[in-house]
Amino acid sequence: MKQLTHNDVENKQQKFPITIVCDAIRTPENIGMCFRISESFGVEKIYFHENSPSIENRKVINTARNTINQIDYESYRKFDELIHQLKLEGNTIIGIEITDKSIDIQDFDFKNSEKIVLLLGSERNGIENINLVDETIAIPMYGRNSSMNVIHSLAITLYEITNQIKTS
Ligand SMILES: C[S@@+](CC[C@H](N)C(=O)[O-])C[C@H]1O[C@@H](n2cnc3c(N)ncnc32)[C@H](O)[C@@H]1O
């Protein structure tokens, strides 16, 4: 067995109709990791709150590696206006959040939605305006902590969605 190097690897490149909206994430590393994992899973676009660390932040750049140049992004000011606009554009708004109504991620049929917006909560407050979402999904956990890192939850969700909707 031989470990493949960067030069040996050529992924099957595919874009998925997935947009990420981050609700006021504060940690620069989380913004950088959001870029990196979104690029890995063929996400179309990322929206960040204007008060989140910018893409000029050194920690964001280091964590994102080169992916900031490979994925479309935009900042927003008013969360409710952005969600309203994305709904008008035909997206299903799915909150990744632990709520009393959340569906376990493996029980959710992502094939029913033509275009998906995944909404992520902030590190401290979660998704603040949860009533704007169409659905919420949660990732089952088996440890003592009540929640996981927000970008870890994004990674698991992107794996599950792309696994369900990929063409081959
Ligand atoms: C650290 S959590 C937010 C903290 C939480 N509101 C609390 O109780 O303190 C940050 C974000 O990660 C995501 N998250 C973490 N664990 C999750 C899980 N098991 N299922 C779904 N989303 C999760 C959600 O988007 C959440 O808003």
mmCIF file with all atom_site columns, C-alpha atoms and ligand atoms in Angstrom:
data_model
loop_
_atom_site.group_PDB
_atom_site.id
_atom_site.type_symbol
_atom_site.label_atom_id
_atom_site.label_alt_id
_atom_site.label_comp_id
_atom_site.label_asym_id
_atom_site.label_entity_id
_atom_site.label_seq_id
_atom_site.pdbx_PDB_ins_code
_atom_site.Cartn_x
_atom_site.Cartn_y
_atom_site.Cartn_z
_atom_site.occupancy
_atom_site.B_iso_or_equiv
_atom_site.pdbx_formal_charge
_atom_site.auth_seq_id
_atom_site.auth_comp_id
_atom_site.auth_asym_id
_atom_site.auth_atom_id
_atom_site.pdbx_PDB_model_num
ATOM   1   C CA  . MET A 1 1   ? 0.000   0.000  0.000  1.00 0.00 ? 1   MET A CA  1
ATOM   2   C CA  . LYS A 1 2   ? 1.242   3.482  -0.873 1.00 0.00 ? 2   LYS A CA  1
ATOM   3   C CA  . GLN A 1 3   ? 0.011   6.676  0.639  1.00 0.00 ? 3   GLN A CA  1
ATOM   4   C CA  . LEU A 1 4   ? -1.031  9.042  -2.155 1.00 0.00 ? 4   LEU A CA  1
ATOM   5   C CA  . THR A 1 5   ? 0.522   12.487 -2.211 1.00 0.00 ? 5   THR A CA  1
ATOM   6   C CA  . HIS A 1 6   ? -1.069  15.751 -3.224 1.00 0.00 ? 6   HIS A CA  1
ATOM   7   C CA  . ASN A 1 7   ? 0.156   15.266 -6.806 1.00 0.00 ? 7   ASN A CA  1
ATOM   8   C CA  . ASP A 1 8   ? -1.338  11.754 -7.109 1.00 0.00 ? 8   ASP A CA  1
ATOM   9   C CA  . VAL A 1 9   ? -4.851  12.783 -6.121 1.00 0.00 ? 9   VAL A CA  1
ATOM   10  C CA  . GLU A 1 10  ? -7.445  13.996 -8.575 1.00 0.00 ? 10  GLU A CA  1
ATOM   11  C CA  . ASN A 1 11  ? -10.956 14.167 -7.127 1.00 0.00 ? 11  ASN A CA  1
ATOM   12  C CA  . LYS A 1 12  ? -14.097 13.745 -9.171 1.00 0.00 ? 12  LYS A CA  1
ATOM   13  C CA  . GLN A 1 13  ? -15.055 17.415 -9.137 1.00 0.00 ? 13  GLN A CA  1
ATOM   14  C CA  . GLN A 1 14  ? -18.741 18.084 -8.649 1.00 0.00 ? 14  GLN A CA  1
ATOM   15  C CA  . LYS A 1 15  ? -20.815 21.068 -7.507 1.00 0.00 ? 15  LYS A CA  1
ATOM   16  C CA  . PHE A 1 16  ? -23.942 20.577 -5.403 1.00 0.00 ? 16  PHE A CA  1
ATOM   17  C CA  . PRO A 1 17  ? -26.887 23.001 -5.038 1.00 0.00 ? 17  PRO A CA  1
ATOM   18  C CA  . ILE A 1 18  ? -25.891 23.816 -1.469 1.00 0.00 ? 18  ILE A CA  1
ATOM   19  C CA  . THR A 1 19  ? -25.427 27.282 0.065  1.00 0.00 ? 19  THR A CA  1
ATOM   20  C CA  . ILE A 1 20  ? -24.117 27.865 3.592  1.00 0.00 ? 20  ILE A CA  1
ATOM   21  C CA  . VAL A 1 21  ? -25.314 30.728 5.795  1.00 0.00 ? 21  VAL A CA  1
ATOM   22  C CA  . CYS A 1 22  ? -23.300 31.329 8.982  1.00 0.00 ? 22  CYS A CA  1
ATOM   23  C CA  . ASP A 1 23  ? -25.121 33.135 11.772 1.00 0.00 ? 23  ASP A CA  1
ATOM   24  C CA  . ALA A 1 24  ? -22.535 35.519 13.330 1.00 0.00 ? 24  ALA A CA  1
ATOM   25  C CA  . ILE A 1 25  ? -19.661 33.053 13.801 1.00 0.00 ? 25  ILE A CA  1
ATOM   26  C CA  . ARG A 1 26  ? -16.923 34.666 15.895 1.00 0.00 ? 26  ARG A CA  1
ATOM   27  C CA  . THR A 1 27  ? -13.874 32.375 15.707 1.00 0.00 ? 27  THR A CA  1
ATOM   28  C CA  . PRO A 1 28  ? -11.529 32.983 12.752 1.00 0.00 ? 28  PRO A CA  1
ATOM   29  C CA  . GLU A 1 29  ? -10.510 29.310 12.594 1.00 0.00 ? 29  GLU A CA  1
ATOM   30  C CA  . ASN A 1 30  ? -14.172 28.334 12.194 1.00 0.00 ? 30  ASN A CA  1
ATOM   31  C CA  . ILE A 1 31  ? -14.545 30.723 9.241  1.00 0.00 ? 31  ILE A CA  1
ATOM   32  C CA  . GLY A 1 32  ? -11.395 29.283 7.640  1.00 0.00 ? 32  GLY A CA  1
ATOM   33  C CA  . MET A 1 33  ? -12.533 25.699 8.224  1.00 0.00 ? 33  MET A CA  1
ATOM   34  C CA  . CYS A 1 34  ? -15.942 26.564 6.782  1.00 0.00 ? 34  CYS A CA  1
ATOM   35  C CA  . PHE A 1 35  ? -14.225 27.499 3.506  1.00 0.00 ? 35  PHE A CA  1
ATOM   36  C CA  . ARG A 1 36  ? -12.041 24.424 3.487  1.00 0.00 ? 36  ARG A CA  1
ATOM   37  C CA  . ILE A 1 37  ? -14.771 21.868 4.160  1.00 0.00 ? 37  ILE A CA  1
ATOM   38  C CA  . SER A 1 38  ? -17.257 23.625 1.848  1.00 0.00 ? 38  SER A CA  1
ATOM   39  C CA  . GLU A 1 39  ? -14.779 23.514 -1.003 1.00 0.00 ? 39  GLU A CA  1
ATOM   40  C CA  . SER A 1 40  ? -14.158 19.809 -0.366 1.00 0.00 ? 40  SER A CA  1
ATOM   41  C CA  . PHE A 1 41  ? -17.869 19.042 -0.736 1.00 0.00 ? 41  PHE A CA  1
ATOM   42  C CA  . GLY A 1 42  ? -18.682 21.180 -3.798 1.00 0.00 ? 42  GLY A CA  1
ATOM   43  C CA  . VAL A 1 43  ? -20.727 23.841 -1.982 1.00 0.00 ? 43  VAL A CA  1
ATOM   44  C CA  . GLU A 1 44  ? -21.831 26.692 -4.271 1.00 0.00 ? 44  GLU A CA  1
ATOM   45  C CA  . LYS A 1 45  ? -21.648 29.698 -1.963 1.00 0.00 ? 45  LYS A CA  1
ATOM   46  C CA  . ILE A 1 46  ? -21.047 30.810 1.633  1.00 0.00 ? 46  ILE A CA  1
ATOM   47  C CA  . TYR A 1 47  ? -22.648 33.817 3.368  1.00 0.00 ? 47  TYR A CA  1
ATOM   48  C CA  . PHE A 1 48  ? -21.011 35.301 6.479  1.00 0.00 ? 48  PHE A CA  1
ATOM   49  C CA  . HIS A 1 49  ? -22.288 37.950 8.828  1.00 0.00 ? 49  HIS A CA  1
ATOM   50  C CA  . GLU A 1 50  ? -20.480 41.263 8.320  1.00 0.00 ? 50  GLU A CA  1
ATOM   51  C CA  . ASN A 1 51  ? -19.244 41.180 11.938 1.00 0.00 ? 51  ASN A CA  1
ATOM   52  C CA  . SER A 1 52  ? -17.565 37.779 11.569 1.00 0.00 ? 52  SER A CA  1
ATOM   53  C CA  . PRO A 1 53  ? -13.761 37.718 11.120 1.00 0.00 ? 53  PRO A CA  1
ATOM   54  C CA  . SER A 1 54  ? -12.931 38.809 7.576  1.00 0.00 ? 54  SER A CA  1
ATOM   55  C CA  . ILE A 1 55  ? -11.135 36.795 4.927  1.00 0.00 ? 55  ILE A CA  1
ATOM   56  C CA  . GLU A 1 56  ? -8.162  39.114 5.442  1.00 0.00 ? 56  GLU A CA  1
ATOM   57  C CA  . ASN A 1 57  ? -7.717  37.771 8.979  1.00 0.00 ? 57  ASN A CA  1
ATOM   58  C CA  . ARG A 1 58  ? -4.439  35.774 9.140  1.00 0.00 ? 58  ARG A CA  1
ATOM   59  C CA  . LYS A 1 59  ? -6.029  32.876 11.093 1.00 0.00 ? 59  LYS A CA  1
ATOM   60  C CA  . VAL A 1 60  ? -8.867  32.636 8.562  1.00 0.00 ? 60  VAL A CA  1
ATOM   61  C CA  . ILE A 1 61  ? -6.366  32.540 5.681  1.00 0.00 ? 61  ILE A CA  1
ATOM   62  C CA  . ASN A 1 62  ? -4.156  29.915 7.336  1.00 0.00 ? 62  ASN A CA  1
ATOM   63  C CA  . THR A 1 63  ? -7.031  27.600 8.183  1.00 0.00 ? 63  THR A CA  1
ATOM   64  C CA  . ALA A 1 64  ? -8.754  27.951 4.829  1.00 0.00 ? 64  ALA A CA  1
ATOM   65  C CA  . ARG A 1 65  ? -5.518  27.205 2.921  1.00 0.00 ? 65  ARG A CA  1
ATOM   66  C CA  . ASN A 1 66  ? -6.174  28.252 -0.668 1.00 0.00 ? 66  ASN A CA  1
ATOM   67  C CA  . THR A 1 67  ? -9.913  27.573 -0.683 1.00 0.00 ? 67  THR A CA  1
ATOM   68  C CA  . ILE A 1 68  ? -10.926 31.226 -0.229 1.00 0.00 ? 68  ILE A CA  1
ATOM   69  C CA  . ASN A 1 69  ? -10.064 31.658 -3.917 1.00 0.00 ? 69  ASN A CA  1
ATOM   70  C CA  . GLN A 1 70  ? -12.037 28.593 -4.967 1.00 0.00 ? 70  GLN A CA  1
ATOM   71  C CA  . ILE A 1 71  ? -15.482 29.218 -3.541 1.00 0.00 ? 71  ILE A CA  1
ATOM   72  C CA  . ASP A 1 72  ? -17.970 32.040 -3.951 1.00 0.00 ? 72  ASP A CA  1
ATOM   73  C CA  . TYR A 1 73  ? -18.769 34.038 -0.780 1.00 0.00 ? 73  TYR A CA  1
ATOM   74  C CA  . GLU A 1 74  ? -20.525 37.191 0.357  1.00 0.00 ? 74  GLU A CA  1
ATOM   75  C CA  . SER A 1 75  ? -21.148 38.970 3.644  1.00 0.00 ? 75  SER A CA  1
ATOM   76  C CA  . TYR A 1 76  ? -24.589 40.045 4.822  1.00 0.00 ? 76  TYR A CA  1
ATOM   77  C CA  . ARG A 1 77  ? -25.959 42.529 7.340  1.00 0.00 ? 77  ARG A CA  1
ATOM   78  C CA  . LYS A 1 78  ? -29.560 41.485 7.975  1.00 0.00 ? 78  LYS A CA  1
ATOM   79  C CA  . PHE A 1 79  ? -30.122 37.819 8.576  1.00 0.00 ? 79  PHE A CA  1
ATOM   80  C CA  . ASP A 1 80  ? -33.913 37.875 8.029  1.00 0.00 ? 80  ASP A CA  1
ATOM   81  C CA  . GLU A 1 81  ? -33.585 39.743 4.701  1.00 0.00 ? 81  GLU A CA  1
ATOM   82  C CA  . LEU A 1 82  ? -31.009 37.247 3.428  1.00 0.00 ? 82  LEU A CA  1
ATOM   83  C CA  . ILE A 1 83  ? -33.120 34.237 4.418  1.00 0.00 ? 83  ILE A CA  1
ATOM   84  C CA  . HIS A 1 84  ? -36.196 35.806 2.799  1.00 0.00 ? 84  HIS A CA  1
ATOM   85  C CA  . GLN A 1 85  ? -34.263 36.370 -0.458 1.00 0.00 ? 85  GLN A CA  1
ATOM   86  C CA  . LEU A 1 86  ? -32.893 32.787 -0.448 1.00 0.00 ? 86  LEU A CA  1
ATOM   87  C CA  . LYS A 1 87  ? -36.419 31.432 0.070  1.00 0.00 ? 87  LYS A CA  1
ATOM   88  C CA  . LEU A 1 88  ? -37.667 33.463 -2.911 1.00 0.00 ? 88  LEU A CA  1
ATOM   89  C CA  . GLU A 1 89  ? -34.853 31.911 -4.966 1.00 0.00 ? 89  GLU A CA  1
ATOM   90  C CA  . GLY A 1 90  ? -36.337 28.469 -4.278 1.00 0.00 ? 90  GLY A CA  1
ATOM   91  C CA  . ASN A 1 91  ? -34.081 27.212 -1.495 1.00 0.00 ? 91  ASN A CA  1
ATOM   92  C CA  . THR A 1 92  ? -35.213 24.985 1.361  1.00 0.00 ? 92  THR A CA  1
ATOM   93  C CA  . ILE A 1 93  ? -33.757 26.529 4.533  1.00 0.00 ? 93  ILE A CA  1
ATOM   94  C CA  . ILE A 1 94  ? -32.406 23.784 6.772  1.00 0.00 ? 94  ILE A CA  1
ATOM   95  C CA  . GLY A 1 95  ? -31.060 24.722 10.197 1.00 0.00 ? 95  GLY A CA  1
ATOM   96  C CA  . ILE A 1 96  ? -28.310 22.473 11.552 1.00 0.00 ? 96  ILE A CA  1
ATOM   97  C CA  . GLU A 1 97  ? -29.395 22.776 15.156 1.00 0.00 ? 97  GLU A CA  1
ATOM   98  C CA  . ILE A 1 98  ? -30.471 20.831 18.214 1.00 0.00 ? 98  ILE A CA  1
ATOM   99  C CA  . THR A 1 99  ? -34.131 21.764 18.789 1.00 0.00 ? 99  THR A CA  1
ATOM   100 C CA  . ASP A 1 100 ? -37.159 19.928 20.143 1.00 0.00 ? 100 ASP A CA  1
ATOM   101 C CA  . LYS A 1 101 ? -38.358 19.548 16.527 1.00 0.00 ? 101 LYS A CA  1
ATOM   102 C CA  . SER A 1 102 ? -35.076 18.495 14.883 1.00 0.00 ? 102 SER A CA  1
ATOM   103 C CA  . ILE A 1 103 ? -35.037 15.433 12.666 1.00 0.00 ? 103 ILE A CA  1
ATOM   104 C CA  . ASP A 1 104 ? -32.063 13.079 13.003 1.00 0.00 ? 104 ASP A CA  1
ATOM   105 C CA  . ILE A 1 105 ? -29.825 13.741 10.022 1.00 0.00 ? 105 ILE A CA  1
ATOM   106 C CA  . GLN A 1 106 ? -29.894 10.137 8.778  1.00 0.00 ? 106 GLN A CA  1
ATOM   107 C CA  . ASP A 1 107 ? -33.721 10.196 8.693  1.00 0.00 ? 107 ASP A CA  1
ATOM   108 C CA  . PHE A 1 108 ? -33.883 13.368 6.583  1.00 0.00 ? 108 PHE A CA  1
ATOM   109 C CA  . ASP A 1 109 ? -34.459 12.943 2.830  1.00 0.00 ? 109 ASP A CA  1
ATOM   110 C CA  . PHE A 1 110 ? -32.350 15.650 1.187  1.00 0.00 ? 110 PHE A CA  1
ATOM   111 C CA  . LYS A 1 111 ? -33.430 14.498 -2.295 1.00 0.00 ? 111 LYS A CA  1
ATOM   112 C CA  . ASN A 1 112 ? -36.784 16.233 -1.726 1.00 0.00 ? 112 ASN A CA  1
ATOM   113 C CA  . SER A 1 113 ? -35.164 19.675 -1.948 1.00 0.00 ? 113 SER A CA  1
ATOM   114 C CA  . GLU A 1 114 ? -33.981 21.126 -5.243 1.00 0.00 ? 114 GLU A CA  1
ATOM   115 C CA  . LYS A 1 115 ? -31.743 23.753 -3.638 1.00 0.00 ? 115 LYS A CA  1
ATOM   116 C CA  . ILE A 1 116 ? -30.556 23.622 -0.041 1.00 0.00 ? 116 ILE A CA  1
ATOM   117 C CA  . VAL A 1 117 ? -29.477 26.374 2.333  1.00 0.00 ? 117 VAL A CA  1
ATOM   118 C CA  . LEU A 1 118 ? -27.686 25.077 5.423  1.00 0.00 ? 118 LEU A CA  1
ATOM   119 C CA  . LEU A 1 119 ? -27.851 27.442 8.337  1.00 0.00 ? 119 LEU A CA  1
ATOM   120 C CA  . LEU A 1 120 ? -25.163 27.272 11.047 1.00 0.00 ? 120 LEU A CA  1
ATOM   121 C CA  . GLY A 1 121 ? -25.448 28.732 14.540 1.00 0.00 ? 121 GLY A CA  1
ATOM   122 C CA  . SER A 1 122 ? -22.859 30.873 16.280 1.00 0.00 ? 122 SER A CA  1
ATOM   123 C CA  . GLU A 1 123 ? -20.482 29.298 18.791 1.00 0.00 ? 123 GLU A CA  1
ATOM   124 C CA  . ARG A 1 124 ? -22.196 30.932 21.764 1.00 0.00 ? 124 ARG A CA  1
ATOM   125 C CA  . ASN A 1 125 ? -25.858 31.396 20.861 1.00 0.00 ? 125 ASN A CA  1
ATOM   126 C CA  . GLY A 1 126 ? -26.622 28.840 18.161 1.00 0.00 ? 126 GLY A CA  1
ATOM   127 C CA  . ILE A 1 127 ? -29.133 29.883 15.461 1.00 0.00 ? 127 ILE A CA  1
ATOM   128 C CA  . GLU A 1 128 ? -30.724 32.973 16.970 1.00 0.00 ? 128 GLU A CA  1
ATOM   129 C CA  . ASN A 1 129 ? -33.733 33.343 14.685 1.00 0.00 ? 129 ASN A CA  1
ATOM   130 C CA  . ILE A 1 130 ? -34.665 29.689 14.449 1.00 0.00 ? 130 ILE A CA  1
ATOM   131 C CA  . ASN A 1 131 ? -38.269 30.425 13.418 1.00 0.00 ? 131 ASN A CA  1
ATOM   132 C CA  . LEU A 1 132 ? -37.158 31.465 9.914  1.00 0.00 ? 132 LEU A CA  1
ATOM   133 C CA  . VAL A 1 133 ? -36.042 27.956 8.952  1.00 0.00 ? 133 VAL A CA  1
ATOM   134 C CA  . ASP A 1 134 ? -38.165 25.406 7.055  1.00 0.00 ? 134 ASP A CA  1
ATOM   135 C CA  . GLU A 1 135 ? -36.651 22.367 8.803  1.00 0.00 ? 135 GLU A CA  1
ATOM   136 C CA  . THR A 1 136 ? -34.045 21.576 11.443 1.00 0.00 ? 136 THR A CA  1
ATOM   137 C CA  . ILE A 1 137 ? -31.744 18.589 11.512 1.00 0.00 ? 137 ILE A CA  1
ATOM   138 C CA  . ALA A 1 138 ? -29.578 17.323 14.374 1.00 0.00 ? 138 ALA A CA  1
ATOM   139 C CA  . ILE A 1 139 ? -26.613 14.977 14.521 1.00 0.00 ? 139 ILE A CA  1
ATOM   140 C CA  . PRO A 1 140 ? -26.971 12.263 17.191 1.00 0.00 ? 140 PRO A CA  1
ATOM   141 C CA  . MET A 1 141 ? -24.210 12.473 19.803 1.00 0.00 ? 141 MET A CA  1
ATOM   142 C CA  . TYR A 1 142 ? -23.036 9.832  22.280 1.00 0.00 ? 142 TYR A CA  1
ATOM   143 C CA  . GLY A 1 143 ? -20.700 11.711 24.616 1.00 0.00 ? 143 GLY A CA  1
ATOM   144 C CA  . ARG A 1 144 ? -21.280 13.987 27.615 1.00 0.00 ? 144 ARG A CA  1
ATOM   145 C CA  . ASN A 1 145 ? -21.105 17.330 25.819 1.00 0.00 ? 145 ASN A CA  1
ATOM   146 C CA  . SER A 1 146 ? -24.407 18.826 24.704 1.00 0.00 ? 146 SER A CA  1
ATOM   147 C CA  . SER A 1 147 ? -23.069 20.094 21.347 1.00 0.00 ? 147 SER A CA  1
ATOM   148 C CA  . MET A 1 148 ? -20.102 19.759 19.011 1.00 0.00 ? 148 MET A CA  1
ATOM   149 C CA  . ASN A 1 149 ? -18.015 22.305 17.131 1.00 0.00 ? 149 ASN A CA  1
ATOM   150 C CA  . VAL A 1 150 ? -20.126 24.093 14.552 1.00 0.00 ? 150 VAL A CA  1
ATOM   151 C CA  . ILE A 1 151 ? -17.853 23.256 11.598 1.00 0.00 ? 151 ILE A CA  1
ATOM   152 C CA  . HIS A 1 152 ? -17.662 19.615 12.658 1.00 0.00 ? 152 HIS A CA  1
ATOM   153 C CA  . SER A 1 153 ? -21.453 19.567 12.453 1.00 0.00 ? 153 SER A CA  1
ATOM   154 C CA  . LEU A 1 154 ? -21.213 21.125 8.982  1.00 0.00 ? 154 LEU A CA  1
ATOM   155 C CA  . ALA A 1 155 ? -18.703 18.478 7.858  1.00 0.00 ? 155 ALA A CA  1
ATOM   156 C CA  . ILE A 1 156 ? -20.937 15.613 8.962  1.00 0.00 ? 156 ILE A CA  1
ATOM   157 C CA  . THR A 1 157 ? -23.968 17.222 7.314  1.00 0.00 ? 157 THR A CA  1
ATOM   158 C CA  . LEU A 1 158 ? -22.175 17.793 4.001  1.00 0.00 ? 158 LEU A CA  1
ATOM   159 C CA  . TYR A 1 159 ? -21.014 14.194 3.974  1.00 0.00 ? 159 TYR A CA  1
ATOM   160 C CA  . GLU A 1 160 ? -24.560 12.929 4.551  1.00 0.00 ? 160 GLU A CA  1
ATOM   161 C CA  . ILE A 1 161 ? -26.148 15.234 1.941  1.00 0.00 ? 161 ILE A CA  1
ATOM   162 C CA  . THR A 1 162 ? -23.637 14.578 -0.818 1.00 0.00 ? 162 THR A CA  1
ATOM   163 C CA  . ASN A 1 163 ? -23.817 10.864 -0.102 1.00 0.00 ? 163 ASN A CA  1
ATOM   164 C CA  . GLN A 1 164 ? -27.599 10.994 -0.579 1.00 0.00 ? 164 GLN A CA  1
ATOM   165 C CA  . ILE A 1 165 ? -27.741 13.226 -3.659 1.00 0.00 ? 165 ILE A CA  1
ATOM   166 C CA  . LYS A 1 166 ? -24.553 12.453 -5.630 1.00 0.00 ? 166 LYS A CA  1
ATOM   167 C CA  . THR A 1 167 ? -25.291 11.080 -9.067 1.00 0.00 ? 167 THR A CA  1
ATOM   168 C CA  . SER A 1 168 ? -22.920 8.110  -9.047 1.00 0.00 ? 168 SER A CA  1
HETATM 169 C C1  . LIG B 2 .   ? -21.520 25.077 19.941 1.00 0.00 ? 1   LIG B C1  1
HETATM 170 S S1  . LIG B 2 .   ? -23.051 24.994 19.173 1.00 0.00 ? 1   LIG B S1  1
HETATM 171 C C2  . LIG B 2 .   ? -24.028 26.279 19.938 1.00 0.00 ? 1   LIG B C2  1
HETATM 172 C C3  . LIG B 2 .   ? -24.134 26.231 21.408 1.00 0.00 ? 1   LIG B C3  1
HETATM 173 C C4  . LIG B 2 .   ? -25.512 25.914 21.947 1.00 0.00 ? 1   LIG B C4  1
HETATM 174 N N1  . LIG B 2 .   ? -26.540 26.845 21.551 1.00 0.00 ? 1   LIG B N1  1
HETATM 175 C C5  . LIG B 2 .   ? -25.495 25.804 23.446 1.00 0.00 ? 1   LIG B C5  1
HETATM 176 O O1  . LIG B 2 .   ? -26.262 25.038 23.943 1.00 0.00 ? 1   LIG B O1  1
HETATM 177 O O2  . LIG B 2 .   ? -24.686 26.471 24.091 1.00 0.00 ? 1   LIG B O2  1
HETATM 178 C C6  . LIG B 2 .   ? -22.768 25.807 17.650 1.00 0.00 ? 1   LIG B C6  1
HETATM 179 C C7  . LIG B 2 .   ? -23.549 25.295 16.500 1.00 0.00 ? 1   LIG B C7  1
HETATM 180 O O3  . LIG B 2 .   ? -23.066 24.010 16.128 1.00 0.00 ? 1   LIG B O3  1
HETATM 181 C C8  . LIG B 2 .   ? -24.091 23.263 15.514 1.00 0.00 ? 1   LIG B C8  1
HETATM 182 N N2  . LIG B 2 .   ? -24.228 21.985 16.232 1.00 0.00 ? 1   LIG B N2  1
HETATM 183 C C9  . LIG B 2 .   ? -23.447 21.551 17.232 1.00 0.00 ? 1   LIG B C9  1
HETATM 184 N N3  . LIG B 2 .   ? -23.773 20.315 17.597 1.00 0.00 ? 1   LIG B N3  1
HETATM 185 C C10 . LIG B 2 .   ? -24.790 19.923 16.809 1.00 0.00 ? 1   LIG B C10 1
HETATM 186 C C11 . LIG B 2 .   ? -25.553 18.712 16.673 1.00 0.00 ? 1   LIG B C11 1
HETATM 187 N N4  . LIG B 2 .   ? -25.336 17.655 17.434 1.00 0.00 ? 1   LIG B N4  1
HETATM 188 N N5  . LIG B 2 .   ? -26.524 18.680 15.723 1.00 0.00 ? 1   LIG B N5  1
HETATM 189 C C12 . LIG B 2 .   ? -26.743 19.736 14.930 1.00 0.00 ? 1   LIG B C12 1
HETATM 190 N N6  . LIG B 2 .   ? -26.052 20.906 15.003 1.00 0.00 ? 1   LIG B N6  1
HETATM 191 C C13 . LIG B 2 .   ? -25.081 20.989 15.919 1.00 0.00 ? 1   LIG B C13 1
HETATM 192 C C14 . LIG B 2 .   ? -25.337 24.144 15.522 1.00 0.00 ? 1   LIG B C14 1
HETATM 193 O O4  . LIG B 2 .   ? -25.418 24.849 14.295 1.00 0.00 ? 1   LIG B O4  1
HETATM 194 C C15 . LIG B 2 .   ? -25.033 25.094 16.669 1.00 0.00 ? 1   LIG B C15 1
HETATM 195 O O5  . LIG B 2 .   ? -25.756 26.279 16.555 1.00 0.00 ? 1   LIG B O5  1
#
